[in-house]
Coordinates of C-alpha atoms and ligand atoms in Angstrom, one line a residue:
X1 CA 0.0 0.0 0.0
X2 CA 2.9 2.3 0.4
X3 CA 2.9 2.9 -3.1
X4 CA -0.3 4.7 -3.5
X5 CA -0.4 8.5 -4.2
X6 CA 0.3 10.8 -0.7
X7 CA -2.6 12.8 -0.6
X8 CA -5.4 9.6 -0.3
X9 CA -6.0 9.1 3.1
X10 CA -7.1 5.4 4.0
X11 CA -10.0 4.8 5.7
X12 CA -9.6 2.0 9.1
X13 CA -12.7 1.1 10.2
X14 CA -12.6 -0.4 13.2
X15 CA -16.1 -0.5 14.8
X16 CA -16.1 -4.5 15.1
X17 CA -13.0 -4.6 16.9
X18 CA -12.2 -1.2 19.3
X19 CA -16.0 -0.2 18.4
X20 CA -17.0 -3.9 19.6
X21 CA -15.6 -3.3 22.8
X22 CA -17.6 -0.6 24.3
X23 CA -19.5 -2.3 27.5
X24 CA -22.8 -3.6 26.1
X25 CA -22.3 -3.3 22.6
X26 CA -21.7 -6.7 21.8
X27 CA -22.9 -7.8 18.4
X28 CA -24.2 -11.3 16.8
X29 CA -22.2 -13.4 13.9
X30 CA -24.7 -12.4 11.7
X31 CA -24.6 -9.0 12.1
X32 CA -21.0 -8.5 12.0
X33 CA -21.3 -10.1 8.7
X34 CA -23.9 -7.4 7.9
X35 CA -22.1 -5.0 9.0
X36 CA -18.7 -5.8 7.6
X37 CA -20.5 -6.3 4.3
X38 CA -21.9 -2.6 4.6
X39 CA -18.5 -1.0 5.1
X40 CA -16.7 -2.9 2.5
X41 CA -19.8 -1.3 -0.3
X42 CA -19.6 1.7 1.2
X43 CA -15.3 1.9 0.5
X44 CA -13.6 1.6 3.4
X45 CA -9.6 0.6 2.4
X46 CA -9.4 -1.6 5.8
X47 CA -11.6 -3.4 8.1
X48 CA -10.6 -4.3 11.8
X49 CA -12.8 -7.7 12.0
X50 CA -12.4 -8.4 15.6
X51 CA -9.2 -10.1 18.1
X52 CA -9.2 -13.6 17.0
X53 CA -7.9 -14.8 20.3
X54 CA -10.2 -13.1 22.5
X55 CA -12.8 -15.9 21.9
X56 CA -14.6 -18.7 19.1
X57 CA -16.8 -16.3 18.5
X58 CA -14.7 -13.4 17.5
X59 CA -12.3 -16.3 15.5
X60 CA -15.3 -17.3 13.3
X61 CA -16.7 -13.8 12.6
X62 CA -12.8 -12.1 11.2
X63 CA -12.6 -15.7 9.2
X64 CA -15.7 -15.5 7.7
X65 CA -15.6 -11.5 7.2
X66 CA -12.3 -12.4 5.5
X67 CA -13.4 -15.2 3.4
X68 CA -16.7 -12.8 2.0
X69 CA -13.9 -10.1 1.3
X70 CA -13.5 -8.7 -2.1
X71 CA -11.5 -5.2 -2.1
X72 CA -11.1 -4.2 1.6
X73 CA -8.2 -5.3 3.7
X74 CA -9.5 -6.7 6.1
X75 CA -7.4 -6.9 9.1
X76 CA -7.6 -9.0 13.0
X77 CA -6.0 -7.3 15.9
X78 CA -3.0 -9.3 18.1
X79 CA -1.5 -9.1 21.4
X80 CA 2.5 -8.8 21.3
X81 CA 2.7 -12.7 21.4
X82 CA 3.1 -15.6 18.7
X83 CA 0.0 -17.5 19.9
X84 CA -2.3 -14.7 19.4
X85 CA -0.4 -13.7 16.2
X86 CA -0.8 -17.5 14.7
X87 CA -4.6 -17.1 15.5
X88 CA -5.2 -13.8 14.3
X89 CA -2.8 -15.0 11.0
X90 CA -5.5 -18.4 11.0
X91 CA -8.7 -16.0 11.2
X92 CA -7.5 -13.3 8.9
X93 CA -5.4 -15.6 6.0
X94 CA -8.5 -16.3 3.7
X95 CA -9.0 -12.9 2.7
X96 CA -7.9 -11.5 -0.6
X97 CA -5.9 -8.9 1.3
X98 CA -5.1 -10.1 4.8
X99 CA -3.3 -7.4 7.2
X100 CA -2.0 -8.9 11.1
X101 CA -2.2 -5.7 13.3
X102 CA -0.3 -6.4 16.6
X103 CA 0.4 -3.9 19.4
X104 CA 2.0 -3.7 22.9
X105 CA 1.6 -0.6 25.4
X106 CA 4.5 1.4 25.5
X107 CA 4.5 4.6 28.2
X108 CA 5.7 4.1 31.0
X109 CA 2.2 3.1 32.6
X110 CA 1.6 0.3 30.3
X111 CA 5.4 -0.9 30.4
X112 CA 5.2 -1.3 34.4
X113 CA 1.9 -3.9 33.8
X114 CA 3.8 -6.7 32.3
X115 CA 7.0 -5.8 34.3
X116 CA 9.4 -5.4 30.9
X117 CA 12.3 -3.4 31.0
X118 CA 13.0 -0.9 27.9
X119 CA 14.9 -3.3 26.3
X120 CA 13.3 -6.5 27.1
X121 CA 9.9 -4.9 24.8
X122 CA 11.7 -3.7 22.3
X123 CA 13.4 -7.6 22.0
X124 CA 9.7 -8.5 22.3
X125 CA 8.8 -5.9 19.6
X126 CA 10.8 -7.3 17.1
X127 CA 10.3 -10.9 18.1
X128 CA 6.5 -10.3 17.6
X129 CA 6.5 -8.0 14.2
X130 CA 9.0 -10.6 12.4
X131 CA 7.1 -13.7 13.1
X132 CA 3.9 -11.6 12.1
X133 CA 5.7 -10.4 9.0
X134 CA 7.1 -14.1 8.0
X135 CA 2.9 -15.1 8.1
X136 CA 1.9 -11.9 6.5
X137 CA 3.6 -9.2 4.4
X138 CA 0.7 -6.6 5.4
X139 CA 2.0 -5.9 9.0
X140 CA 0.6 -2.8 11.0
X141 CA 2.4 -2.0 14.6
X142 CA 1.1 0.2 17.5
X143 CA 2.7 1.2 20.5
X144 CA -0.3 1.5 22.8
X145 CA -0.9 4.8 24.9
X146 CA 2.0 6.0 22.1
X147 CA 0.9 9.8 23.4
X148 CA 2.1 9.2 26.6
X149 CA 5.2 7.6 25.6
X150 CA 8.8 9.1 25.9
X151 CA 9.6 10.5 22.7
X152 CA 13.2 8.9 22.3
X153 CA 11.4 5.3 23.4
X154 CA 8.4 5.7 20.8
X155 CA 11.3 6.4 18.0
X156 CA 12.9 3.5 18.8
X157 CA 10.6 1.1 19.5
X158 CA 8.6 2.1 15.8
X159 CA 12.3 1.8 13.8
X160 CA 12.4 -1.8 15.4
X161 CA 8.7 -2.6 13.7
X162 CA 10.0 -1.0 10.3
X163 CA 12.8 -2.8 10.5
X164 CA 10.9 -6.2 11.5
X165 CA 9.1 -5.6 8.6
X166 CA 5.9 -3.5 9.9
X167 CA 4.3 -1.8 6.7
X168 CA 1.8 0.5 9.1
X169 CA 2.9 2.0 11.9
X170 CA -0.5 2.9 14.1
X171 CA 0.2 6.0 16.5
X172 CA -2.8 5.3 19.4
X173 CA -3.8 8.3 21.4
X174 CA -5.4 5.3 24.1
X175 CA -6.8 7.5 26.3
X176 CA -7.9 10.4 24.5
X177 CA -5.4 12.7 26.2
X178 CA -3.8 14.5 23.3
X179 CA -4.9 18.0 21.6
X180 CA -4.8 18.9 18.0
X181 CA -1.6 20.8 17.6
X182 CA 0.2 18.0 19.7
X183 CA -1.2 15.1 17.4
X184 CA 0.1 17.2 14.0
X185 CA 3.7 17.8 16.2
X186 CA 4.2 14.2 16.7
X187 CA 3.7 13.1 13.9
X188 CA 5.8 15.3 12.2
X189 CA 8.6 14.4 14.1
X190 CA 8.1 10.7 14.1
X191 CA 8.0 11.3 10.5
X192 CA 11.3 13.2 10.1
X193 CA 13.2 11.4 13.0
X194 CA 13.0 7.4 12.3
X195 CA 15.0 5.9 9.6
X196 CA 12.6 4.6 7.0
X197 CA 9.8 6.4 8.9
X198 CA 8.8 7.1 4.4
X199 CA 8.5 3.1 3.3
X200 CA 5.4 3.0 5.6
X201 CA 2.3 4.4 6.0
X202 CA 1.7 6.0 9.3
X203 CA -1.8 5.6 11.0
X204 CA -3.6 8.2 13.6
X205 CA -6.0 6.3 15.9
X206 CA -7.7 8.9 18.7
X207 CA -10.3 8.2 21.7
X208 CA -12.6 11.1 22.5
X209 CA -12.3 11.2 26.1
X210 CA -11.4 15.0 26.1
X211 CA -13.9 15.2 22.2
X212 CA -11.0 15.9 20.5
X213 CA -10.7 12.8 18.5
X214 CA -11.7 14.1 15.0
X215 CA -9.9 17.0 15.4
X216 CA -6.4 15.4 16.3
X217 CA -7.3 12.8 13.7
X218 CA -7.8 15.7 11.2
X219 CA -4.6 17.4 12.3
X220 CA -2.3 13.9 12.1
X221 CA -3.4 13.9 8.7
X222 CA -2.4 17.7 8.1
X223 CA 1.3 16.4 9.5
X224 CA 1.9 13.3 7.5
X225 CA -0.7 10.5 8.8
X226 CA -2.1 8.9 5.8
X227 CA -4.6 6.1 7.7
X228 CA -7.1 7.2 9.9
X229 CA -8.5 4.2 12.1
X230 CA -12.5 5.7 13.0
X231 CA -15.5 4.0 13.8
X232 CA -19.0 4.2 12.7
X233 CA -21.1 6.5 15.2
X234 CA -17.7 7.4 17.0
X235 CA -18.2 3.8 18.9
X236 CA -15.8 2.8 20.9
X237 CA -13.7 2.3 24.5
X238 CA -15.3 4.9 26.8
X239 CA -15.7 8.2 25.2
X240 CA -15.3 6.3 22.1
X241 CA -13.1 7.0 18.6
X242 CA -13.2 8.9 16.0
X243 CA -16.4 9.1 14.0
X244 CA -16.2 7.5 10.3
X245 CA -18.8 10.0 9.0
X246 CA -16.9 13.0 10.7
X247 CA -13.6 12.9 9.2
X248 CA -15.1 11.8 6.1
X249 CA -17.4 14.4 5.7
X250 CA -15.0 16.9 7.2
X251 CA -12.4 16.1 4.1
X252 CA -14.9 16.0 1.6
X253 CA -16.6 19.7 2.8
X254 CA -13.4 21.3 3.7
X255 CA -11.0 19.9 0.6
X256 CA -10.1 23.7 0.4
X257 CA -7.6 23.6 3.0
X258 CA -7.5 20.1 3.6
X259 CA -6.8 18.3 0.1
X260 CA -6.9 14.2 0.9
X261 CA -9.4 12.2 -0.8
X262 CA -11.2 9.1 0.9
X263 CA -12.4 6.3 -1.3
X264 CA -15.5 6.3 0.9
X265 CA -19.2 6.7 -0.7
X266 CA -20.5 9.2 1.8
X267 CA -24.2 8.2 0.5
X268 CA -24.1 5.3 2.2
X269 CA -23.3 7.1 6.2
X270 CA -26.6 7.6 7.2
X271 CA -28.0 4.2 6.6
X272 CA -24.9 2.3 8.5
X273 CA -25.1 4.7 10.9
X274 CA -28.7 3.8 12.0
X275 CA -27.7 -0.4 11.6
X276 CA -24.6 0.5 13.9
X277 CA -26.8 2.1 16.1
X278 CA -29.8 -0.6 16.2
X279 CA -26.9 -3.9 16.6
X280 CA -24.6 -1.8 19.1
X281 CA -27.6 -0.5 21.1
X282 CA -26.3 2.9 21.0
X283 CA -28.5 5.0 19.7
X284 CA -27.4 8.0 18.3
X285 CA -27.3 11.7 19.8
X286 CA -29.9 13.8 18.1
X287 CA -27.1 16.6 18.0
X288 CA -24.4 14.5 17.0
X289 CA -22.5 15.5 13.7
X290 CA -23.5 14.2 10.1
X291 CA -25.9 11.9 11.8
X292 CA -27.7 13.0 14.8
X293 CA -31.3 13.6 14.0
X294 CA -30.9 17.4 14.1
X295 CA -27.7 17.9 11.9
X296 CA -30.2 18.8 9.1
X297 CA -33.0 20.1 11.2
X298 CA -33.7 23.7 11.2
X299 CA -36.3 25.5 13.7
X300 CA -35.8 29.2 14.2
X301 CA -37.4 31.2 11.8
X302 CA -34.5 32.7 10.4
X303 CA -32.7 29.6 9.5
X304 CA -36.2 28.3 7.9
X305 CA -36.2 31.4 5.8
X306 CA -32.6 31.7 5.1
X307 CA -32.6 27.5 3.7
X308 CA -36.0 28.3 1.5
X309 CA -34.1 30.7 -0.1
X310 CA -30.7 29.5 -0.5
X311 CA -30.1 25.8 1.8
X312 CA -26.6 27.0 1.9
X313 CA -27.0 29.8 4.4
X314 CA -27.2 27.5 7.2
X315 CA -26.3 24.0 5.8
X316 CA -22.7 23.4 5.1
X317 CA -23.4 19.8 3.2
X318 CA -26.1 18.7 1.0
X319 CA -28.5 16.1 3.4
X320 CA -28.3 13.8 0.2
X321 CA -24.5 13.7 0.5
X322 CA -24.9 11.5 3.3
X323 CA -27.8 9.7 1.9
X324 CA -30.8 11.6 3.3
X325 CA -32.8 13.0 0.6
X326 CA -34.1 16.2 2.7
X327 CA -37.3 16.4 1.3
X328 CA -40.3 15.0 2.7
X329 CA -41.7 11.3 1.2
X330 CA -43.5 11.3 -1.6
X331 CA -44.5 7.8 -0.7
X332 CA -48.0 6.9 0.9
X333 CA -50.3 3.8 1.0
X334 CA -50.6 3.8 -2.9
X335 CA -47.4 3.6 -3.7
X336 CA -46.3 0.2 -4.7
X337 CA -43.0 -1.8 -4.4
X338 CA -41.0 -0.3 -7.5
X339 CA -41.3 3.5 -5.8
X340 CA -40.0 1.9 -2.2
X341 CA -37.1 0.2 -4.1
X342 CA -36.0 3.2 -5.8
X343 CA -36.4 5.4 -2.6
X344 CA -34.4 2.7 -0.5
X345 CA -31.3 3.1 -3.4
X346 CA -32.0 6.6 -3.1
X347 CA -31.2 6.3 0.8
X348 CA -28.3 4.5 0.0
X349 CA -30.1 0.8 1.5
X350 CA -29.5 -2.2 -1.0
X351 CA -31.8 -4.7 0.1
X352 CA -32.5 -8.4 -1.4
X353 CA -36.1 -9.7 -2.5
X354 CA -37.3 -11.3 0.8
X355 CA -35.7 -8.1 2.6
X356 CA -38.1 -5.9 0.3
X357 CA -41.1 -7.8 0.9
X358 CA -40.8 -7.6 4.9
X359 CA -40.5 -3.9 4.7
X360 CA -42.6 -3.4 2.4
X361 CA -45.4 -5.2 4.4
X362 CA -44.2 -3.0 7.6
X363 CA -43.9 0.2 4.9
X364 CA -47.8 -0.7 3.6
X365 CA -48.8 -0.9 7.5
X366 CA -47.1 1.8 8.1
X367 CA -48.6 4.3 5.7
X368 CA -52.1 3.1 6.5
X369 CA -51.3 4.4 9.7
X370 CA -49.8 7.7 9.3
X371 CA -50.0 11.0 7.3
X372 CA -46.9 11.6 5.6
X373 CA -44.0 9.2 5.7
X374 CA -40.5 10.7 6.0
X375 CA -37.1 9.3 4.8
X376 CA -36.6 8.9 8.9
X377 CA -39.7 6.6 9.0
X378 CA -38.2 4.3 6.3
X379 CA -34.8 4.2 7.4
X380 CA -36.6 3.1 10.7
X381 CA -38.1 0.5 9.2
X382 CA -35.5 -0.8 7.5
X383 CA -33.5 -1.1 11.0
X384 CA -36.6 -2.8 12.6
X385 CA -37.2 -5.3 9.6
X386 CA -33.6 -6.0 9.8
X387 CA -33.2 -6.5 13.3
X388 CA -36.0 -9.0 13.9
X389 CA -34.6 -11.9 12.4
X390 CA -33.8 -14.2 15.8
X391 CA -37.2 -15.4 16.0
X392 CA -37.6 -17.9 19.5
X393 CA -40.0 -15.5 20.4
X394 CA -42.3 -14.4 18.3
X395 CA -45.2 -11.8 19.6
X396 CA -48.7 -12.9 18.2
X397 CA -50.8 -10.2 19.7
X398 CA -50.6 -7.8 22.2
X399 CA -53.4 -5.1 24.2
X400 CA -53.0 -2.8 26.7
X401 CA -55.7 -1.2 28.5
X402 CA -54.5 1.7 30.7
X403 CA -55.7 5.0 31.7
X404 CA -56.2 6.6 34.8
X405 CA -58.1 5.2 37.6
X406 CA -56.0 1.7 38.4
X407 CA -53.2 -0.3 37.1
X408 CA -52.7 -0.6 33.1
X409 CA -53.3 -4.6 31.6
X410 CA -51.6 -6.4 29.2
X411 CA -53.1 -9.5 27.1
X412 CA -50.5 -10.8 25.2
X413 CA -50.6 -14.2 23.3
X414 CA -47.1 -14.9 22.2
X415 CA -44.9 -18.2 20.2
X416 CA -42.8 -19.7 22.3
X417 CA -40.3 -21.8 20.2
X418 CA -43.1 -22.3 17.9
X419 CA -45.8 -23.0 20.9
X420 CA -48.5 -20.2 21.3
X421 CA -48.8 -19.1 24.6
X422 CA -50.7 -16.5 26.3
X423 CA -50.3 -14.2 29.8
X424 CA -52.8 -11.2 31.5
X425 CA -50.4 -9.5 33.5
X426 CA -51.4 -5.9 35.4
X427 CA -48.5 -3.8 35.9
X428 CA -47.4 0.3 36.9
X429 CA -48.2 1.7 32.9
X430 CA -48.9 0.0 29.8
X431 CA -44.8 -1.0 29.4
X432 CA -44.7 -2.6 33.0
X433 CA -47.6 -4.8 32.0
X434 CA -46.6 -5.2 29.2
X435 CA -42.9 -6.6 30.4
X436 CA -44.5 -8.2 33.1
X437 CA -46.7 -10.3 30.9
X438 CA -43.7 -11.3 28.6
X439 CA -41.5 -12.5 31.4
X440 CA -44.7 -14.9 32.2
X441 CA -44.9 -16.5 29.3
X442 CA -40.9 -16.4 29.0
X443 CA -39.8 -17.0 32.6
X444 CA -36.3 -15.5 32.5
X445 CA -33.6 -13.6 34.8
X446 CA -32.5 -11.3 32.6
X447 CA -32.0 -7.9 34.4
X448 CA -33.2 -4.5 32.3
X449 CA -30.0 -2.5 32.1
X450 CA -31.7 0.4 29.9
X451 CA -35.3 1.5 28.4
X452 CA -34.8 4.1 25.8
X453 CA -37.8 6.0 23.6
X454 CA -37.1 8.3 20.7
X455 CA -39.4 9.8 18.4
X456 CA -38.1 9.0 14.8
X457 CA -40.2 12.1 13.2
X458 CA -42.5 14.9 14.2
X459 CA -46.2 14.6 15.2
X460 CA -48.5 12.3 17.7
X461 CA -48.4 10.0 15.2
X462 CA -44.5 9.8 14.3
X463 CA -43.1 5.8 14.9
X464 CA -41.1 5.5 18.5
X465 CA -37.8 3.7 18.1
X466 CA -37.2 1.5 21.8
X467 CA -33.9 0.6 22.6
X468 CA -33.7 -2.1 25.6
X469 CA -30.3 -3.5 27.0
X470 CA -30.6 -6.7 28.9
X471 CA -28.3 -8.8 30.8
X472 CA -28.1 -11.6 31.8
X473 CA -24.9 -14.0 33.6
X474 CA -22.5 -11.0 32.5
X475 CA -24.0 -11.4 28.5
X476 CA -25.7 -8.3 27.7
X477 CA -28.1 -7.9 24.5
X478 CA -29.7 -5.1 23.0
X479 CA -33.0 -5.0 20.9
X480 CA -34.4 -2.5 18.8
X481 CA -37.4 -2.1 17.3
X482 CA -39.9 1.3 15.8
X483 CA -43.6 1.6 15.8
X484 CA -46.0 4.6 15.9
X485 CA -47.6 2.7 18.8
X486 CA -44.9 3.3 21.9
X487 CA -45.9 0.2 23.8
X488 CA -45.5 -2.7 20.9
X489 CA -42.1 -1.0 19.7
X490 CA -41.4 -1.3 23.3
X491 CA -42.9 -5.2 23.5
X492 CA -40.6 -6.1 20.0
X493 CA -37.7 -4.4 21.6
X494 CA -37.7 -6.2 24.6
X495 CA -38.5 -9.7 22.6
X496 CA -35.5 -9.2 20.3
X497 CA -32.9 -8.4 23.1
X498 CA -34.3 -11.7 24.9
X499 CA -33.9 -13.3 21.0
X500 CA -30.4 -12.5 21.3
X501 CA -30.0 -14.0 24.8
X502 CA -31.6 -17.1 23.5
X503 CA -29.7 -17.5 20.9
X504 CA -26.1 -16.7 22.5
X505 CA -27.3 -19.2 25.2
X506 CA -27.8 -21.8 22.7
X507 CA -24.3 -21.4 20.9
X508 CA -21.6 -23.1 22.7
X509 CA -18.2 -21.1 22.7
X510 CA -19.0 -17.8 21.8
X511 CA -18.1 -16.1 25.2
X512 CA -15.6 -13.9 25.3
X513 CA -12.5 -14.6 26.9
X514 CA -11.1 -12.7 29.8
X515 CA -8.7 -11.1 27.5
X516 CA -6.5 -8.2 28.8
X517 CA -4.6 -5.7 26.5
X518 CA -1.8 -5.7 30.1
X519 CA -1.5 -9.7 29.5
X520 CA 1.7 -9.5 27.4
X521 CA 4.3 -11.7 28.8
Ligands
LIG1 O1 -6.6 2.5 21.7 C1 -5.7 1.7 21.4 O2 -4.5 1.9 21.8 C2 -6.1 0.5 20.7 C3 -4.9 -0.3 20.3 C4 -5.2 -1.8 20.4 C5 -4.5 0.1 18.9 O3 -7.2 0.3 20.4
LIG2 ZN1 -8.5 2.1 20.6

């Protein structure tokens, strides 16, 4: 890759892997696949598939990532140690372009962990990158918490990858600690210091803890970085990472002063933005950049007036850019499965046949139901189609009878692995019953971590997306699911995240391993 022109910057996804890891945001086989296959359409150079070693599960998913791959690298994250290396190398080797990515932590914090002395890790470093290099000739090295590492050390330790063979060097601001001008200043002087520093590419990877991610990722870029290693949604450790859509949207909008081209189709953001959100359980801020709800919303007066006039007095990027078309739907119940088609490819959403047919049932529903139907409401669907395919549960019918004057009822008749069942629960509100009723018919002890409501559009009758987070033995599982009627997008939520339980009960050996980034020696 290092023979590509300088001013493309490569885009590292790597929502599966550091994205994967926020608490809580653990995703199925299947929808790694899904996802994988999104970001690979959508242009992304390199895909971080998950840590091979950290369990079966995580093995399977990069293998099979890699094996659908066609263009993207796609890449499976090591320890420093040749029995994590030889996995990741198994997982990662069917791909068309297979990249081993190991890393140790080098400051001073993260050498004290695993008790190595200055020179015992840099023997380790080179022990680790050449037997990485001998399996794989597309080698990327980072020296974890590399911000907070001695400057002289950091030299060193990356002119022992180079020379090991490393063809990306990865510069991880771990705990989000850096500022922008500091990010540009280091990696100009990495750049000008280390012998052969110009053979490889080098790579900016930032955590938001202080928000700054974007912009020091930006700024690396300014200095010499030509990778940026993002995630979808800015998911992530903690704070989380930089945001895919950000720094793309920032170097397409801004190309004036910062001239780098991504190969990314920045059509396609919004719709993996909102599967992201529905798999992770993370629903999105409405103010977030590029994809929060309001980053194309306008309410004052003056900004409605200025954008009927001319869009760009208070809109910096087109809505369509990032696949949102910005006008309301023309679609409504008479439209018929050739105009939701060609308004899904306008939203950037390829679906297949059987895909089409489920949303367009839910669409057809849908439209009975409501007034106008915005791009929102179909992106919604989409996500909830999409989401409810683990189906041990299956709701049959649901009512609720609530008010005020006593305790809100729930009648639910419900398939059970295949077996209808039925439960009259009373609870405090129509959701309570309504929970209450489906833990009778499905006796579980999963514990509700989170209940989340949004409104997808405007009006009494716009469709609620629910978010619920369960957990249960340490395994946690989100479900998603939208309806204009609160209560059953609450009811399918809840039934999807206690889909995923069942299902992740039922595999054996997909639990994560204890795995610790300090376990090096
Ligand atoms: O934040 C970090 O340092 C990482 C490394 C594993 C690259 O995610
Ligand atoms: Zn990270």
């Amino acid at each position: 890759m290092t023979d590509q022109p300088k001013d493309r910057v490569f885009i590292f996804d790597t929502t599966l892997r550091d994205g994967e890891q926020s608490p809580g945001a653990t995703m199925t086989h299947s929808e790694k696949l899904e996802i994988a296959e999104l970001l690979e359409d959508m242009g992304v150079d390199i895909i971080e598939a998950g840590f091979p070693i950290a369990s079966e599960g995580d093995f399977k998913a990069v293998s099979e990532i890699a094996q659908r791959s066609k263009e993207a690298v796609i890449c499976g994250l090591a320890r420093a140690q040749i029995p994590d290396i030889d996995r990741c190398w198994e997982a990662v080797k069917h791909a068309a372009r297979p990249r081993i990515h190991t890393f140790i932590g080098t400051s001073p914090l993260h050498r004290a962990i695993p008790n190595l002395t200055m020179d015992e890790m840099a023997d380790r470093i080179h022990e680790t990158v050449t037997h990485a290099r001998n399996l794989c000739d597309n080698v990327q090295w980072s020296p974890m918490d590399a911000t907070r590492t001695e400057f002289d050390y950091l030299c060193r330790t990356i002119e022992i990858a180079i020379k090991a063979g490393a063809t990306t060097i990865n510069i991880p601001d771990t705990v989000g600690y850096t500022a922008p001008r500091e990010s540009a200043e280091l990696i100009r002087r990495l750049i000008e210091t280390i012998p052969g520093a110009d053979e490889v590419i080098f790579a900016t990877h930032c955590h938001n803890d202080l928000g700054m991610a974007t912009a020091n990722s930006l700024a690396a870029v300014e200095a010499g970085a030509r990778q940026i290693e993002c995630t979808i949604n800015g998911l992530g450790e903690r704070a989380g990472n930089t945001a895919l859509e950000e720094v793309v949207m920032a170097l397409k909008t801004r190309g004036d002063i910062m001239p780098f081209d991504t190969g990314v189709d920045t059509r396609k953001i919004m719709h993996i933005s909102r599967r992201v959100a529905t798999v992770s359980g993370f629903a999105v801020q409405f103010n977030k950049a590029i994809v929060g709800k309001n980053a194309f919303a306008h309410e004052s007066g003056i900004h409605q007036d200025g954008m009927l006039k001319n869009a760009e007095t208070f809109e910096i990027m087109r809505p369509e850019d990032v696949g949102l078309s910005g006008t309301s739907l023309p679609l409504g119940k008479h439209s018929g499965r050739a105009a939701l088609r060609a308004k899904l490819k306008d939203l950037g959403v390829d679906v297949g046949d059987n895909q089409l047919k489920d949303i367009f049932v839910r669409f057809k529903e849908l439209a009975d139901r409501k007034k106008e139907v915005f791009d929102e409401d179909i992106l919604a669907l989409v996500t909830a189609t999409m989401a409810g395919d683990a189906d041990h549960l299956e709701i049959v019918s649901l009512k609720v009878v609530c008010g005020t004057g006593g305790p809100a009822e729930a009648i639910l008749e419900m398939e059970v692995g295949g077996q209808e069942t039925s439960a009259d629960e009373y609870g405090d509100g129509p959701v309570d019953a309504t929970f209450k009723a489906i833990r009778k018919v499905y006796p579980n002890k999963a514990r509700l971590q989170l209940y989340q409501v949004n409104a997808v559009t405007e009006g009494t009758d716009a469709q609620a997306t629910v978010s619920v987070r369960l957990e249960e033995d340490g395994n946690i599982a989100t479900g998603q699911s939208a309806d204009t009627d609160t209560v059953v997008a609450s009811a399918r939520a809840y039934v999807n995240a206690l889909n995923r339980l069942h299902v992740r009960r039922s595999k054996t050996g997909t639990d994560r391993k204890e795995i610790s980034y300090k376990d090096v020696s």
